[in-house]
């Protein structure tokens, strides 16, 4: 792999890219496959080297961490040898940026591992974190908070564009100052160091960083939340404060026993918890939303061309995932075009997102097509519910999974009823059932030949579902299966069925 100039501008074929991220706590390699706006993680490896562990006391990188980091980077160079095609971004953040021996470390990395590390400034790190959040959730607005081992970066985000960022020395290594964790002292230290953060006040805080992801997992378990996916998991601020203060009062051993946190992560989580609490109170935060995307994905997003950056990541991801089993790549867009005019007449159940979700479900129409027919509905449901596709809320995940379940069956209830009860109300689940039934009708009506759909039409009226075919193609409407599929759709919408020949 080679150093990047860009990611191919607006080239659409899949592109491989790797990011080397040398942080204050961890050194990580992530290899990605980019399919348009869809970002898939192919490989992920990290070493928690703790480069910034002694920075506050010595002003230098932790010597043992330097050895661990160089060892890991040499291995990463081997993994990214000439056999693997693509581009490599190699960056370092706060610890290397602030350490007196940071330049010497960069030189050693160049000589021993062959990577030219780009040392990000504080504002650059803040900007890339915000771009990463925008890459994973285009409608995100509020303040992005990226917590690393040594520092916190805050950036306002609106309409996908980051504002000017600012760095605060409230990373766990900066706060500890070489002493054991003391709740009262650390809380006061955070309050002192967050002075000047008030201009970043917002309703939503987009939390970036491994410690906060672990905090979210613990909060999920404490609240019996059924879908353990941290990306776009939202926590009301009272609940976030409750779990933050709870974690800050636990011993390292207690946190390890709770599960979900490594020994090294458990050491830093109490600090991260109190930083989160301090931000919620100082910035008047109403909701904390966890982002699995951050600086690394922000680097990729910046390298994309404007056309690709303008794509919807949910649609790009659905098209990529659904297209892997598709007999006809055009089927998904053809199904969407056939269904959209009819579904536009229905009362929306998502705030301005119904058309996008219909388009995403249509592009997943072929997911499961090559699976065993007795199990494909359940297997497709599980894939969609937990697919690493960004640009969707947890409620939207549940909606799409339910729709794809009913795309393959009409007789059984979807799996994971507790998850669906938590995330979907009855009208929304019924709409998902109707979308799935409509996709099934479209695919079977045309025999999965998208060109035939233009000869038929679907209308949804106040009392009826009407399926019409033009006279030369009226035979498309014959047969028991077509009528059964149409009847299932009509029942899901609570309407009568009419089949007409124009």
XYZ file of N, CA and C in Angstrom, residues 181-373:
579
model
N -6.442 7.369 41.168
C -7.694 8.081 40.907
C -8.335 8.528 42.216
N -8.682 9.798 42.281
C -9.381 10.366 43.434
C -10.588 11.130 42.885
N -11.770 10.629 43.168
C -12.998 11.170 42.581
C -13.085 12.697 42.757
N -12.970 13.171 43.988
C -13.133 14.588 44.248
C -12.083 15.442 43.571
N -10.821 15.023 43.642
C -9.745 15.805 43.035
C -9.882 15.850 41.508
N -10.203 14.707 40.906
C -10.317 14.664 39.447
C -11.508 15.491 38.985
N -12.617 15.439 39.722
C -13.798 16.232 39.360
C -13.454 17.723 39.370
N -12.738 18.180 40.373
C -12.337 19.585 40.449
C -11.347 19.931 39.330
N -10.428 19.006 39.046
C -9.438 19.253 37.998
C -10.118 19.401 36.636
N -11.125 18.559 36.387
C -11.863 18.637 35.128
C -12.603 19.971 35.034
N -13.264 20.376 36.118
C -13.991 21.647 36.110
C -13.056 22.810 35.803
N -11.857 22.772 36.367
C -10.889 23.843 36.143
C -10.422 23.857 34.685
N -10.156 22.679 34.143
C -9.579 22.615 32.792
C -10.615 22.775 31.687
N -11.886 22.627 32.013
C -12.932 22.824 31.004
C -13.414 24.265 30.946
N -12.807 25.145 31.718
C -13.165 26.558 31.598
C -12.860 27.040 30.182
N -13.806 27.745 29.604
C -13.664 28.174 28.211
C -14.354 27.261 27.232
N -14.975 26.182 27.729
C -15.681 25.260 26.830
C -17.115 25.693 26.539
N -17.606 26.699 27.227
C -19.016 27.094 27.120
C -19.466 27.418 25.693
N -18.655 27.992 24.827
C -19.114 28.251 23.455
C -19.503 26.990 22.691
N -19.153 25.825 23.199
C -19.491 24.572 22.528
C -20.816 23.976 23.029
N -21.579 24.729 23.799
C -22.862 24.248 24.303
C -23.752 23.810 23.139
N -24.487 22.715 23.345
C -25.369 22.173 22.304
C -26.337 21.202 22.944
N -27.393 20.885 22.211
C -28.350 19.903 22.714
C -27.774 18.490 22.692
N -27.004 18.176 21.627
C -26.488 16.818 21.448
C -24.971 16.811 21.497
N -24.423 15.909 22.273
C -22.988 15.668 22.305
C -22.708 14.355 21.588
N -21.910 14.413 20.525
C -21.508 13.216 19.787
C -20.181 12.731 20.371
N -20.235 11.638 21.103
C -19.092 11.151 21.862
C -18.250 10.201 21.022
N -16.976 10.518 20.879
C -16.028 9.718 20.109
C -14.928 9.245 21.049
N -14.582 7.978 20.974
C -13.489 7.455 21.789
C -13.846 6.127 22.422
N -12.821 5.271 22.576
C -13.063 3.922 23.076
C -13.607 3.878 24.485
N -13.160 4.779 25.355
C -13.645 4.759 26.739
C -15.137 5.036 26.789
N -15.598 5.982 25.977
C -17.024 6.298 25.971
C -17.845 5.203 25.305
N -17.275 4.500 24.341
C -17.988 3.346 23.766
C -18.179 2.268 24.831
N -17.154 2.034 25.638
C -17.285 1.063 26.717
C -18.304 1.524 27.757
N -18.339 2.814 28.042
C -19.328 3.355 28.965
C -20.736 3.098 28.435
N -20.921 3.293 27.141
C -22.236 3.065 26.544
C -22.648 1.597 26.644
N -21.692 0.689 26.435
C -22.014 -0.738 26.552
C -22.463 -1.083 27.970
N -21.797 -0.508 28.966
C -22.203 -0.764 30.347
C -23.598 -0.188 30.612
N -23.880 0.994 30.069
C -25.197 1.589 30.267
C -26.280 0.747 29.603
N -25.975 0.187 28.433
C -26.928 -0.703 27.763
C -27.281 -1.893 28.659
N -26.261 -2.484 29.259
C -26.489 -3.661 30.102
C -27.236 -3.295 31.371
N -26.932 -2.136 31.931
C -27.616 -1.708 33.135
C -29.094 -1.421 32.874
N -29.419 -0.984 31.648
C -30.799 -0.639 31.317
C -31.507 -1.742 30.527
N -30.864 -2.918 30.405
C -31.431 -4.042 29.652
C -31.770 -3.655 28.211
N -30.934 -2.819 27.614
C -31.148 -2.433 26.215
C -30.784 -3.627 25.330
N -31.657 -4.025 24.400
C -31.478 -5.318 23.730
C -30.551 -5.320 22.525
N -30.168 -4.146 22.003
C -29.383 -4.113 20.766
C -28.013 -3.517 21.065
N -27.009 -4.368 21.281
C -25.674 -3.893 21.672
C -24.880 -3.442 20.445
N -25.282 -2.309 19.904
C -24.562 -1.637 18.825
C -24.349 -0.208 19.296
N -23.105 0.191 19.483
C -22.865 1.503 20.086
C -23.046 2.640 19.091
N -22.806 2.387 17.800
C -22.904 3.484 16.832
C -24.336 3.999 16.771
N -24.479 5.306 16.989
C -25.771 6.002 16.990
C -26.660 5.593 18.156
N -26.069 5.041 19.193
C -26.833 4.784 20.418
C -26.938 6.092 21.185
N -28.158 6.488 21.505
C -28.403 7.760 22.166
C -28.832 7.545 23.610
N -28.283 8.367 24.500
C -28.562 8.279 25.931
C -29.049 9.643 26.412
N -30.241 9.748 26.956
C -30.664 11.024 27.548
C -29.678 11.446 28.630
N -29.459 12.744 28.766
C -28.418 13.218 29.667
C -28.605 12.758 31.119
N -29.834 12.673 31.670
C -29.929 12.155 33.046
C -29.400 10.733 33.181
N -29.683 9.891 32.175
C -29.174 8.516 32.217
C -27.662 8.479 32.032
N -27.158 9.343 31.161
C -25.705 9.395 30.947
C -24.988 9.867 32.214
N -25.550 10.848 32.906
C -24.957 11.305 34.166
C -24.982 10.196 35.214
N -26.075 9.466 35.268
C -26.193 8.391 36.258
C -25.115 7.336 36.048
N -24.944 6.889 34.807
C -23.954 5.840 34.557
C -22.538 6.392 34.707
N -22.330 7.664 34.345
C -20.995 8.258 34.481
C -20.570 8.303 35.943
N -21.444 8.772 36.818
C -21.094 8.841 38.239
C -20.961 7.444 38.847
N -21.762 6.504 38.348
C -21.649 5.122 38.829
C -20.279 4.543 38.478
N -19.862 4.704 37.225
C -18.576 4.155 36.785
C -17.424 4.826 37.525
N -17.529 6.124 37.737
C -16.442 6.856 38.395
C -16.231 6.411 39.835
N -17.249 5.785 40.418
C -17.135 5.342 41.812
C -16.750 3.865 41.931
N -16.543 3.195 40.789
C -16.178 1.785 40.838
C -14.665 1.606 40.857
N -14.240 0.534 41.478
C -12.816 0.182 41.440
C -12.476 -0.417 40.082
N -11.200 -0.452 39.801
C -10.754 -1.042 38.540
C -11.197 -2.499 38.445
N -11.082 -3.236 39.534
C -11.496 -4.640 39.526
C -12.977 -4.802 39.262
N -13.788 -3.908 39.842
C -15.238 -3.982 39.621
C -15.570 -3.754 38.155
N -14.908 -2.794 37.531
C -15.166 -2.519 36.116
C -14.761 -3.689 35.248
N -13.651 -4.333 35.570
C -13.225 -5.506 34.803
C -14.249 -6.630 34.923
N -14.790 -6.816 36.114
C -15.759 -7.900 36.325
C -17.085 -7.641 35.626
N -17.399 -6.383 35.370
C -18.647 -6.074 34.669
C -18.616 -6.527 33.218
N -17.454 -6.723 32.676
C -17.330 -7.157 31.291
C -17.365 -5.973 30.345
N -16.814 -6.190 29.147
C -16.828 -5.154 28.125
C -15.656 -4.190 28.183
N -14.812 -4.296 29.210
C -13.672 -3.393 29.327
C -12.421 -4.206 29.642
N -11.349 -3.957 28.882
C -10.077 -4.610 29.158
C -9.471 -4.025 30.414
N -8.389 -4.631 30.909
C -7.738 -4.127 32.119
C -7.237 -2.705 31.923
N -6.618 -2.438 30.778
C -6.097 -1.096 30.531
C -7.227 -0.096 30.332
N -8.313 -0.521 29.696
C -9.450 0.377 29.500
C -10.144 0.668 30.826
N -10.236 -0.350 31.689
C -10.875 -0.146 32.999
C -10.115 0.879 33.826
N -8.829 1.007 33.598
C -8.020 1.972 34.337
C -8.385 3.407 33.976
N -8.764 3.645 32.730
C -9.031 5.012 32.277
C -10.510 5.374 32.286
N -11.399 4.390 32.415
C -12.830 4.671 32.315
C -13.359 5.623 33.388
N -12.932 5.549 34.655
C -13.443 6.515 35.635
C -13.137 7.963 35.253
N -11.955 8.205 34.694
C -11.622 9.550 34.239
C -12.553 9.970 33.100
N -12.725 9.068 32.120
C -13.589 9.375 30.978
C -15.018 9.640 31.429
N -15.473 8.891 32.435
C -16.829 9.068 32.940
C -17.011 10.454 33.549
N -16.047 10.899 34.343
C -16.165 12.215 34.957
C -16.024 13.339 33.931
N -15.230 13.128 32.891
C -15.148 14.122 31.818
C -16.507 14.252 31.138
N -17.147 13.117 30.871
C -18.470 13.164 30.250
C -19.465 13.904 31.138
N -19.445 13.598 32.432
C -20.347 14.288 33.357
C -20.079 15.789 33.367
N -18.808 16.161 33.367
C -18.459 17.573 33.354
C -18.942 18.286 32.109
N -18.834 17.618 30.955
C -19.299 18.215 29.702
C -20.815 18.370 29.685
N -21.528 17.342 30.147
C -22.988 17.416 30.158
C -23.458 18.613 30.982
N -22.852 18.791 32.135
C -23.287 19.870 33.023
C -22.846 21.238 32.516
N -21.625 21.346 32.017
C -21.110 22.649 31.596
C -21.720 23.101 30.272
N -21.954 22.144 29.344
C -22.438 22.500 28.009
C -23.950 22.375 27.876
N -24.640 22.068 28.978
C -26.107 21.946 28.981
C -26.592 20.913 27.953
N -25.907 19.779 27.928
C -26.223 18.717 26.977
C -27.544 18.033 27.361
N -28.382 17.771 26.353
C -29.640 17.069 26.595
C -29.566 15.587 26.206
N -28.658 15.255 25.299
C -28.571 13.888 24.794
C -27.141 13.590 24.383
N -26.665 12.391 24.722
C -25.343 11.930 24.303
C -25.534 10.839 23.259
N -24.930 11.021 22.092
C -25.001 10.030 21.025
C -23.598 9.509 20.755
N -23.456 8.200 20.799
C -22.137 7.581 20.619
C -21.849 7.409 19.129
N -20.657 7.778 18.718
C -20.225 7.569 17.338
C -19.056 6.590 17.309
N -19.205 5.529 16.525
C -18.095 4.604 16.312
C -17.113 5.156 15.286
N -17.510 6.208 14.581
C -16.647 6.862 13.609
C -15.969 8.047 14.277
N -14.701 8.272 13.881
C -13.960 9.385 14.441
C -12.876 9.851 13.501
N -11.681 10.093 14.037
C -10.592 10.667 13.249
C -10.269 9.812 12.036
N -10.193 8.498 12.217
C -9.804 7.630 11.097
C -10.794 7.744 9.943
N -12.073 7.657 10.261
C -13.074 7.758 9.208
C -13.142 9.176 8.636
N -12.812 10.164 9.481
C -12.753 11.538 8.981
C -11.679 11.720 7.928
N -10.526 11.074 8.114
C -9.470 11.119 7.099
C -9.956 10.526 5.779
N -10.671 9.393 5.862
C -11.201 8.772 4.645
C -12.232 9.675 3.985
N -13.109 10.253 4.796
C -14.188 11.084 4.270
C -13.626 12.288 3.527
N -12.587 12.903 4.091
C -11.978 14.052 3.429
C -11.397 13.662 2.074
N -10.891 12.429 1.964
C -10.270 11.994 0.718
C -11.240 11.619 -0.376
N -12.519 11.503 -0.044
C -13.516 11.155 -1.052
C -13.842 12.362 -1.934
N -14.227 12.098 -3.171
C -14.675 13.171 -4.056
C -16.025 13.706 -3.626
N -16.381 14.879 -4.133
C -17.618 15.532 -3.731
C -18.856 14.717 -4.085
N -18.840 14.037 -5.220
C -20.003 13.241 -5.619
C -20.234 12.121 -4.609
N -19.168 11.432 -4.239
C -19.305 10.326 -3.285
C -19.668 10.858 -1.904
N -19.069 11.962 -1.503
C -19.402 12.527 -0.196
C -20.875 12.931 -0.122
N -21.460 13.227 -1.259
C -22.860 13.616 -1.287
C -23.829 12.447 -1.241
N -23.327 11.212 -1.341
C -24.202 10.043 -1.280
C -24.733 9.851 0.141
N -25.847 9.151 0.240
C -26.374 8.762 1.543
C -25.661 7.482 1.975
N -24.996 7.468 3.140
C -24.256 6.261 3.534
C -25.158 5.053 3.767
N -26.393 5.275 4.186
C -27.316 4.148 4.360
C -27.648 3.519 3.023
N -27.932 4.335 2.017
C -28.250 3.780 0.696
C -27.026 3.116 0.071
N -25.860 3.733 0.243
C -24.641 3.128 -0.308
C -24.358 1.788 0.354
N -24.513 1.726 1.677
C -24.278 0.475 2.385
C -25.296 -0.588 2.038
N -26.577 -0.205 1.943
C -27.617 -1.174 1.584
C -27.405 -1.711 0.181
N -27.027 -0.833 -0.747
C -26.786 -1.279 -2.122
C -25.604 -2.237 -2.187
N -24.542 -1.933 -1.432
C -23.370 -2.806 -1.439
C -23.681 -4.162 -0.817
N -24.377 -4.150 0.335
C -24.686 -5.405 1.007
C -25.688 -6.227 0.211
N -26.739 -5.598 -0.254
C -27.743 -6.325 -1.023
C -27.248 -6.778 -2.375
N -26.343 -6.011 -2.978
C -25.857 -6.347 -4.310
C -24.973 -7.571 -4.372
N -24.455 -8.014 -3.221
C -23.539 -9.160 -3.239
C -24.255 -10.461 -3.578
N -25.576 -10.511 -3.380
C -26.320 -11.720 -3.696
C -27.301 -11.502 -4.848
N -27.257 -10.326 -5.475
C -28.261 -9.978 -6.477
C -27.973 -10.648 -7.812
N -29.022 -11.157 -8.424
C -28.924 -11.660 -9.799
C -28.907 -10.488 -10.780
N -29.673 -9.445 -10.473
C -29.729 -8.257 -11.312
C -29.436 -7.037 -10.436
N -28.332 -6.353 -10.709
C -27.926 -5.231 -9.870
C -28.937 -4.080 -9.913
N -29.734 -4.014 -10.966
C -30.685 -2.916 -11.115
C -31.992 -3.174 -10.390
N -32.177 -4.378 -9.834
C -33.470 -4.721 -9.262
C -33.854 -3.784 -8.116
N -32.915 -3.492 -7.221
C -33.235 -2.670 -6.063
C -33.762 -1.298 -6.441
N -33.069 -0.608 -7.352
C -33.527 0.724 -7.754
C -34.833 0.649 -8.524
N -35.033 -0.434 -9.292
C -36.296 -0.599 -10.021
C -37.457 -0.839 -9.057
N -37.238 -1.632 -8.024
C -38.275 -1.864 -7.017
C -38.623 -0.562 -6.306
N -37.595 0.209 -5.947
C -37.860 1.500 -5.301
C -38.725 2.394 -6.192
N -38.341 2.501 -7.471
C -39.095 3.359 -8.395
C -40.542 2.890 -8.536
N -40.757 1.588 -8.470
C -42.112 1.039 -8.626
C -42.964 1.295 -7.381
N -42.335 1.213 -6.205
C -43.081 1.336 -4.955
C -43.262 2.777 -4.490
N -42.297 3.641 -4.795
C -42.272 4.967 -4.179
C -43.546 5.781 -4.404
N -44.080 5.885 -5.629
C -45.285 6.715 -5.803
C -46.455 6.249 -4.947
N -46.604 4.932 -4.777
C -47.711 4.417 -3.972
C -47.499 4.715 -2.490
N -46.288 4.514 -1.984
C -46.041 4.702 -0.551
C -45.993 6.183 -0.161
N -45.771 7.056 -1.134
C -45.800 8.487 -0.827
C -47.190 8.946 -0.405
N -48.224 8.195 -0.728
C -49.592 8.575 -0.364
C -49.921 8.247 1.087
N -49.056 7.474 1.759
C -49.340 7.049 3.136
C -48.823 8.076 4.141
N -49.450 8.095 5.292
C -48.991 8.954 6.382
C -47.584 8.524 6.802
N -46.614 9.441 6.859
C -45.243 9.052 7.234
C -45.174 8.571 8.681
N -44.259 7.633 8.918
C -44.016 7.154 10.283
C -42.627 7.563 10.769
N -41.783 8.063 9.859
C -40.480 8.617 10.221
C -40.459 10.069 9.768
N -39.803 10.883 10.507
C -39.787 12.319 10.239
C -38.919 12.626 9.027
N -39.528 12.609 7.843
C -38.802 12.927 6.626
C -37.881 11.841 6.125
N -37.931 10.665 6.721
C -36.997 9.595 6.359
C -37.678 8.412 5.671
N -38.993 8.454 5.496
C -39.704 7.301 4.950
C -39.207 6.918 3.557
N -39.001 7.911 2.695
C -38.559 7.621 1.333
C -37.168 7.001 1.326
N -36.276 7.512 2.186
C -34.923 6.957 2.267
C -34.954 5.512 2.753
N -35.795 5.226 3.751
C -35.870 3.865 4.279
C -36.489 2.912 3.258
N -37.466 3.380 2.491
C -38.015 2.551 1.420
C -36.940 2.246 0.380
N -36.145 3.249 0.042
C -35.061 3.045 -0.923
C -34.029 2.058 -0.392
N -33.678 2.168 0.898
C -32.708 1.243 1.484
C -33.259 -0.176 1.506
N -34.516 -0.340 1.918
C -35.123 -1.674 1.949
C -35.166 -2.282 0.557
N -35.466 -1.469 -0.450
C -35.515 -1.977 -1.834
C -34.152 -2.469 -2.281
N -33.093 -1.790 -1.859
C -31.744 -2.198 -2.256
C -31.273 -3.441 -1.504
N -31.994 -3.791 -0.448
C -31.697 -5.029 0.283
C -32.603 -6.173 -0.153
N -33.344 -5.968 -1.240
C -34.354 -6.947 -1.653
C -33.764 -8.320 -1.928
N -32.535 -8.363 -2.432
C -31.929 -9.637 -2.799
C -31.107 -10.249 -1.670
N -30.997 -9.548 -0.538
C -30.269 -10.123 0.584
C -31.003 -11.373 1.063
N -30.321 -12.480 1.105
C -30.952 -13.736 1.489
C -31.393 -14.581 0.321
N -31.257 -14.058 -0.896
C -31.754 -14.793 -2.060
C -31.064 -16.139 -2.242
N -29.820 -16.240 -1.801
C -29.072 -17.491 -1.988
C -28.971 -18.305 -0.703
N -29.770 -17.944 0.274
C -29.807 -18.708 1.515
C -30.921 -19.744 1.455
N -30.881 -20.706 2.376
C -31.896 -21.752 2.389
C -33.277 -21.125 2.600
N -34.265 -21.487 1.773
C -35.581 -20.833 1.867
C -36.266 -20.999 3.212
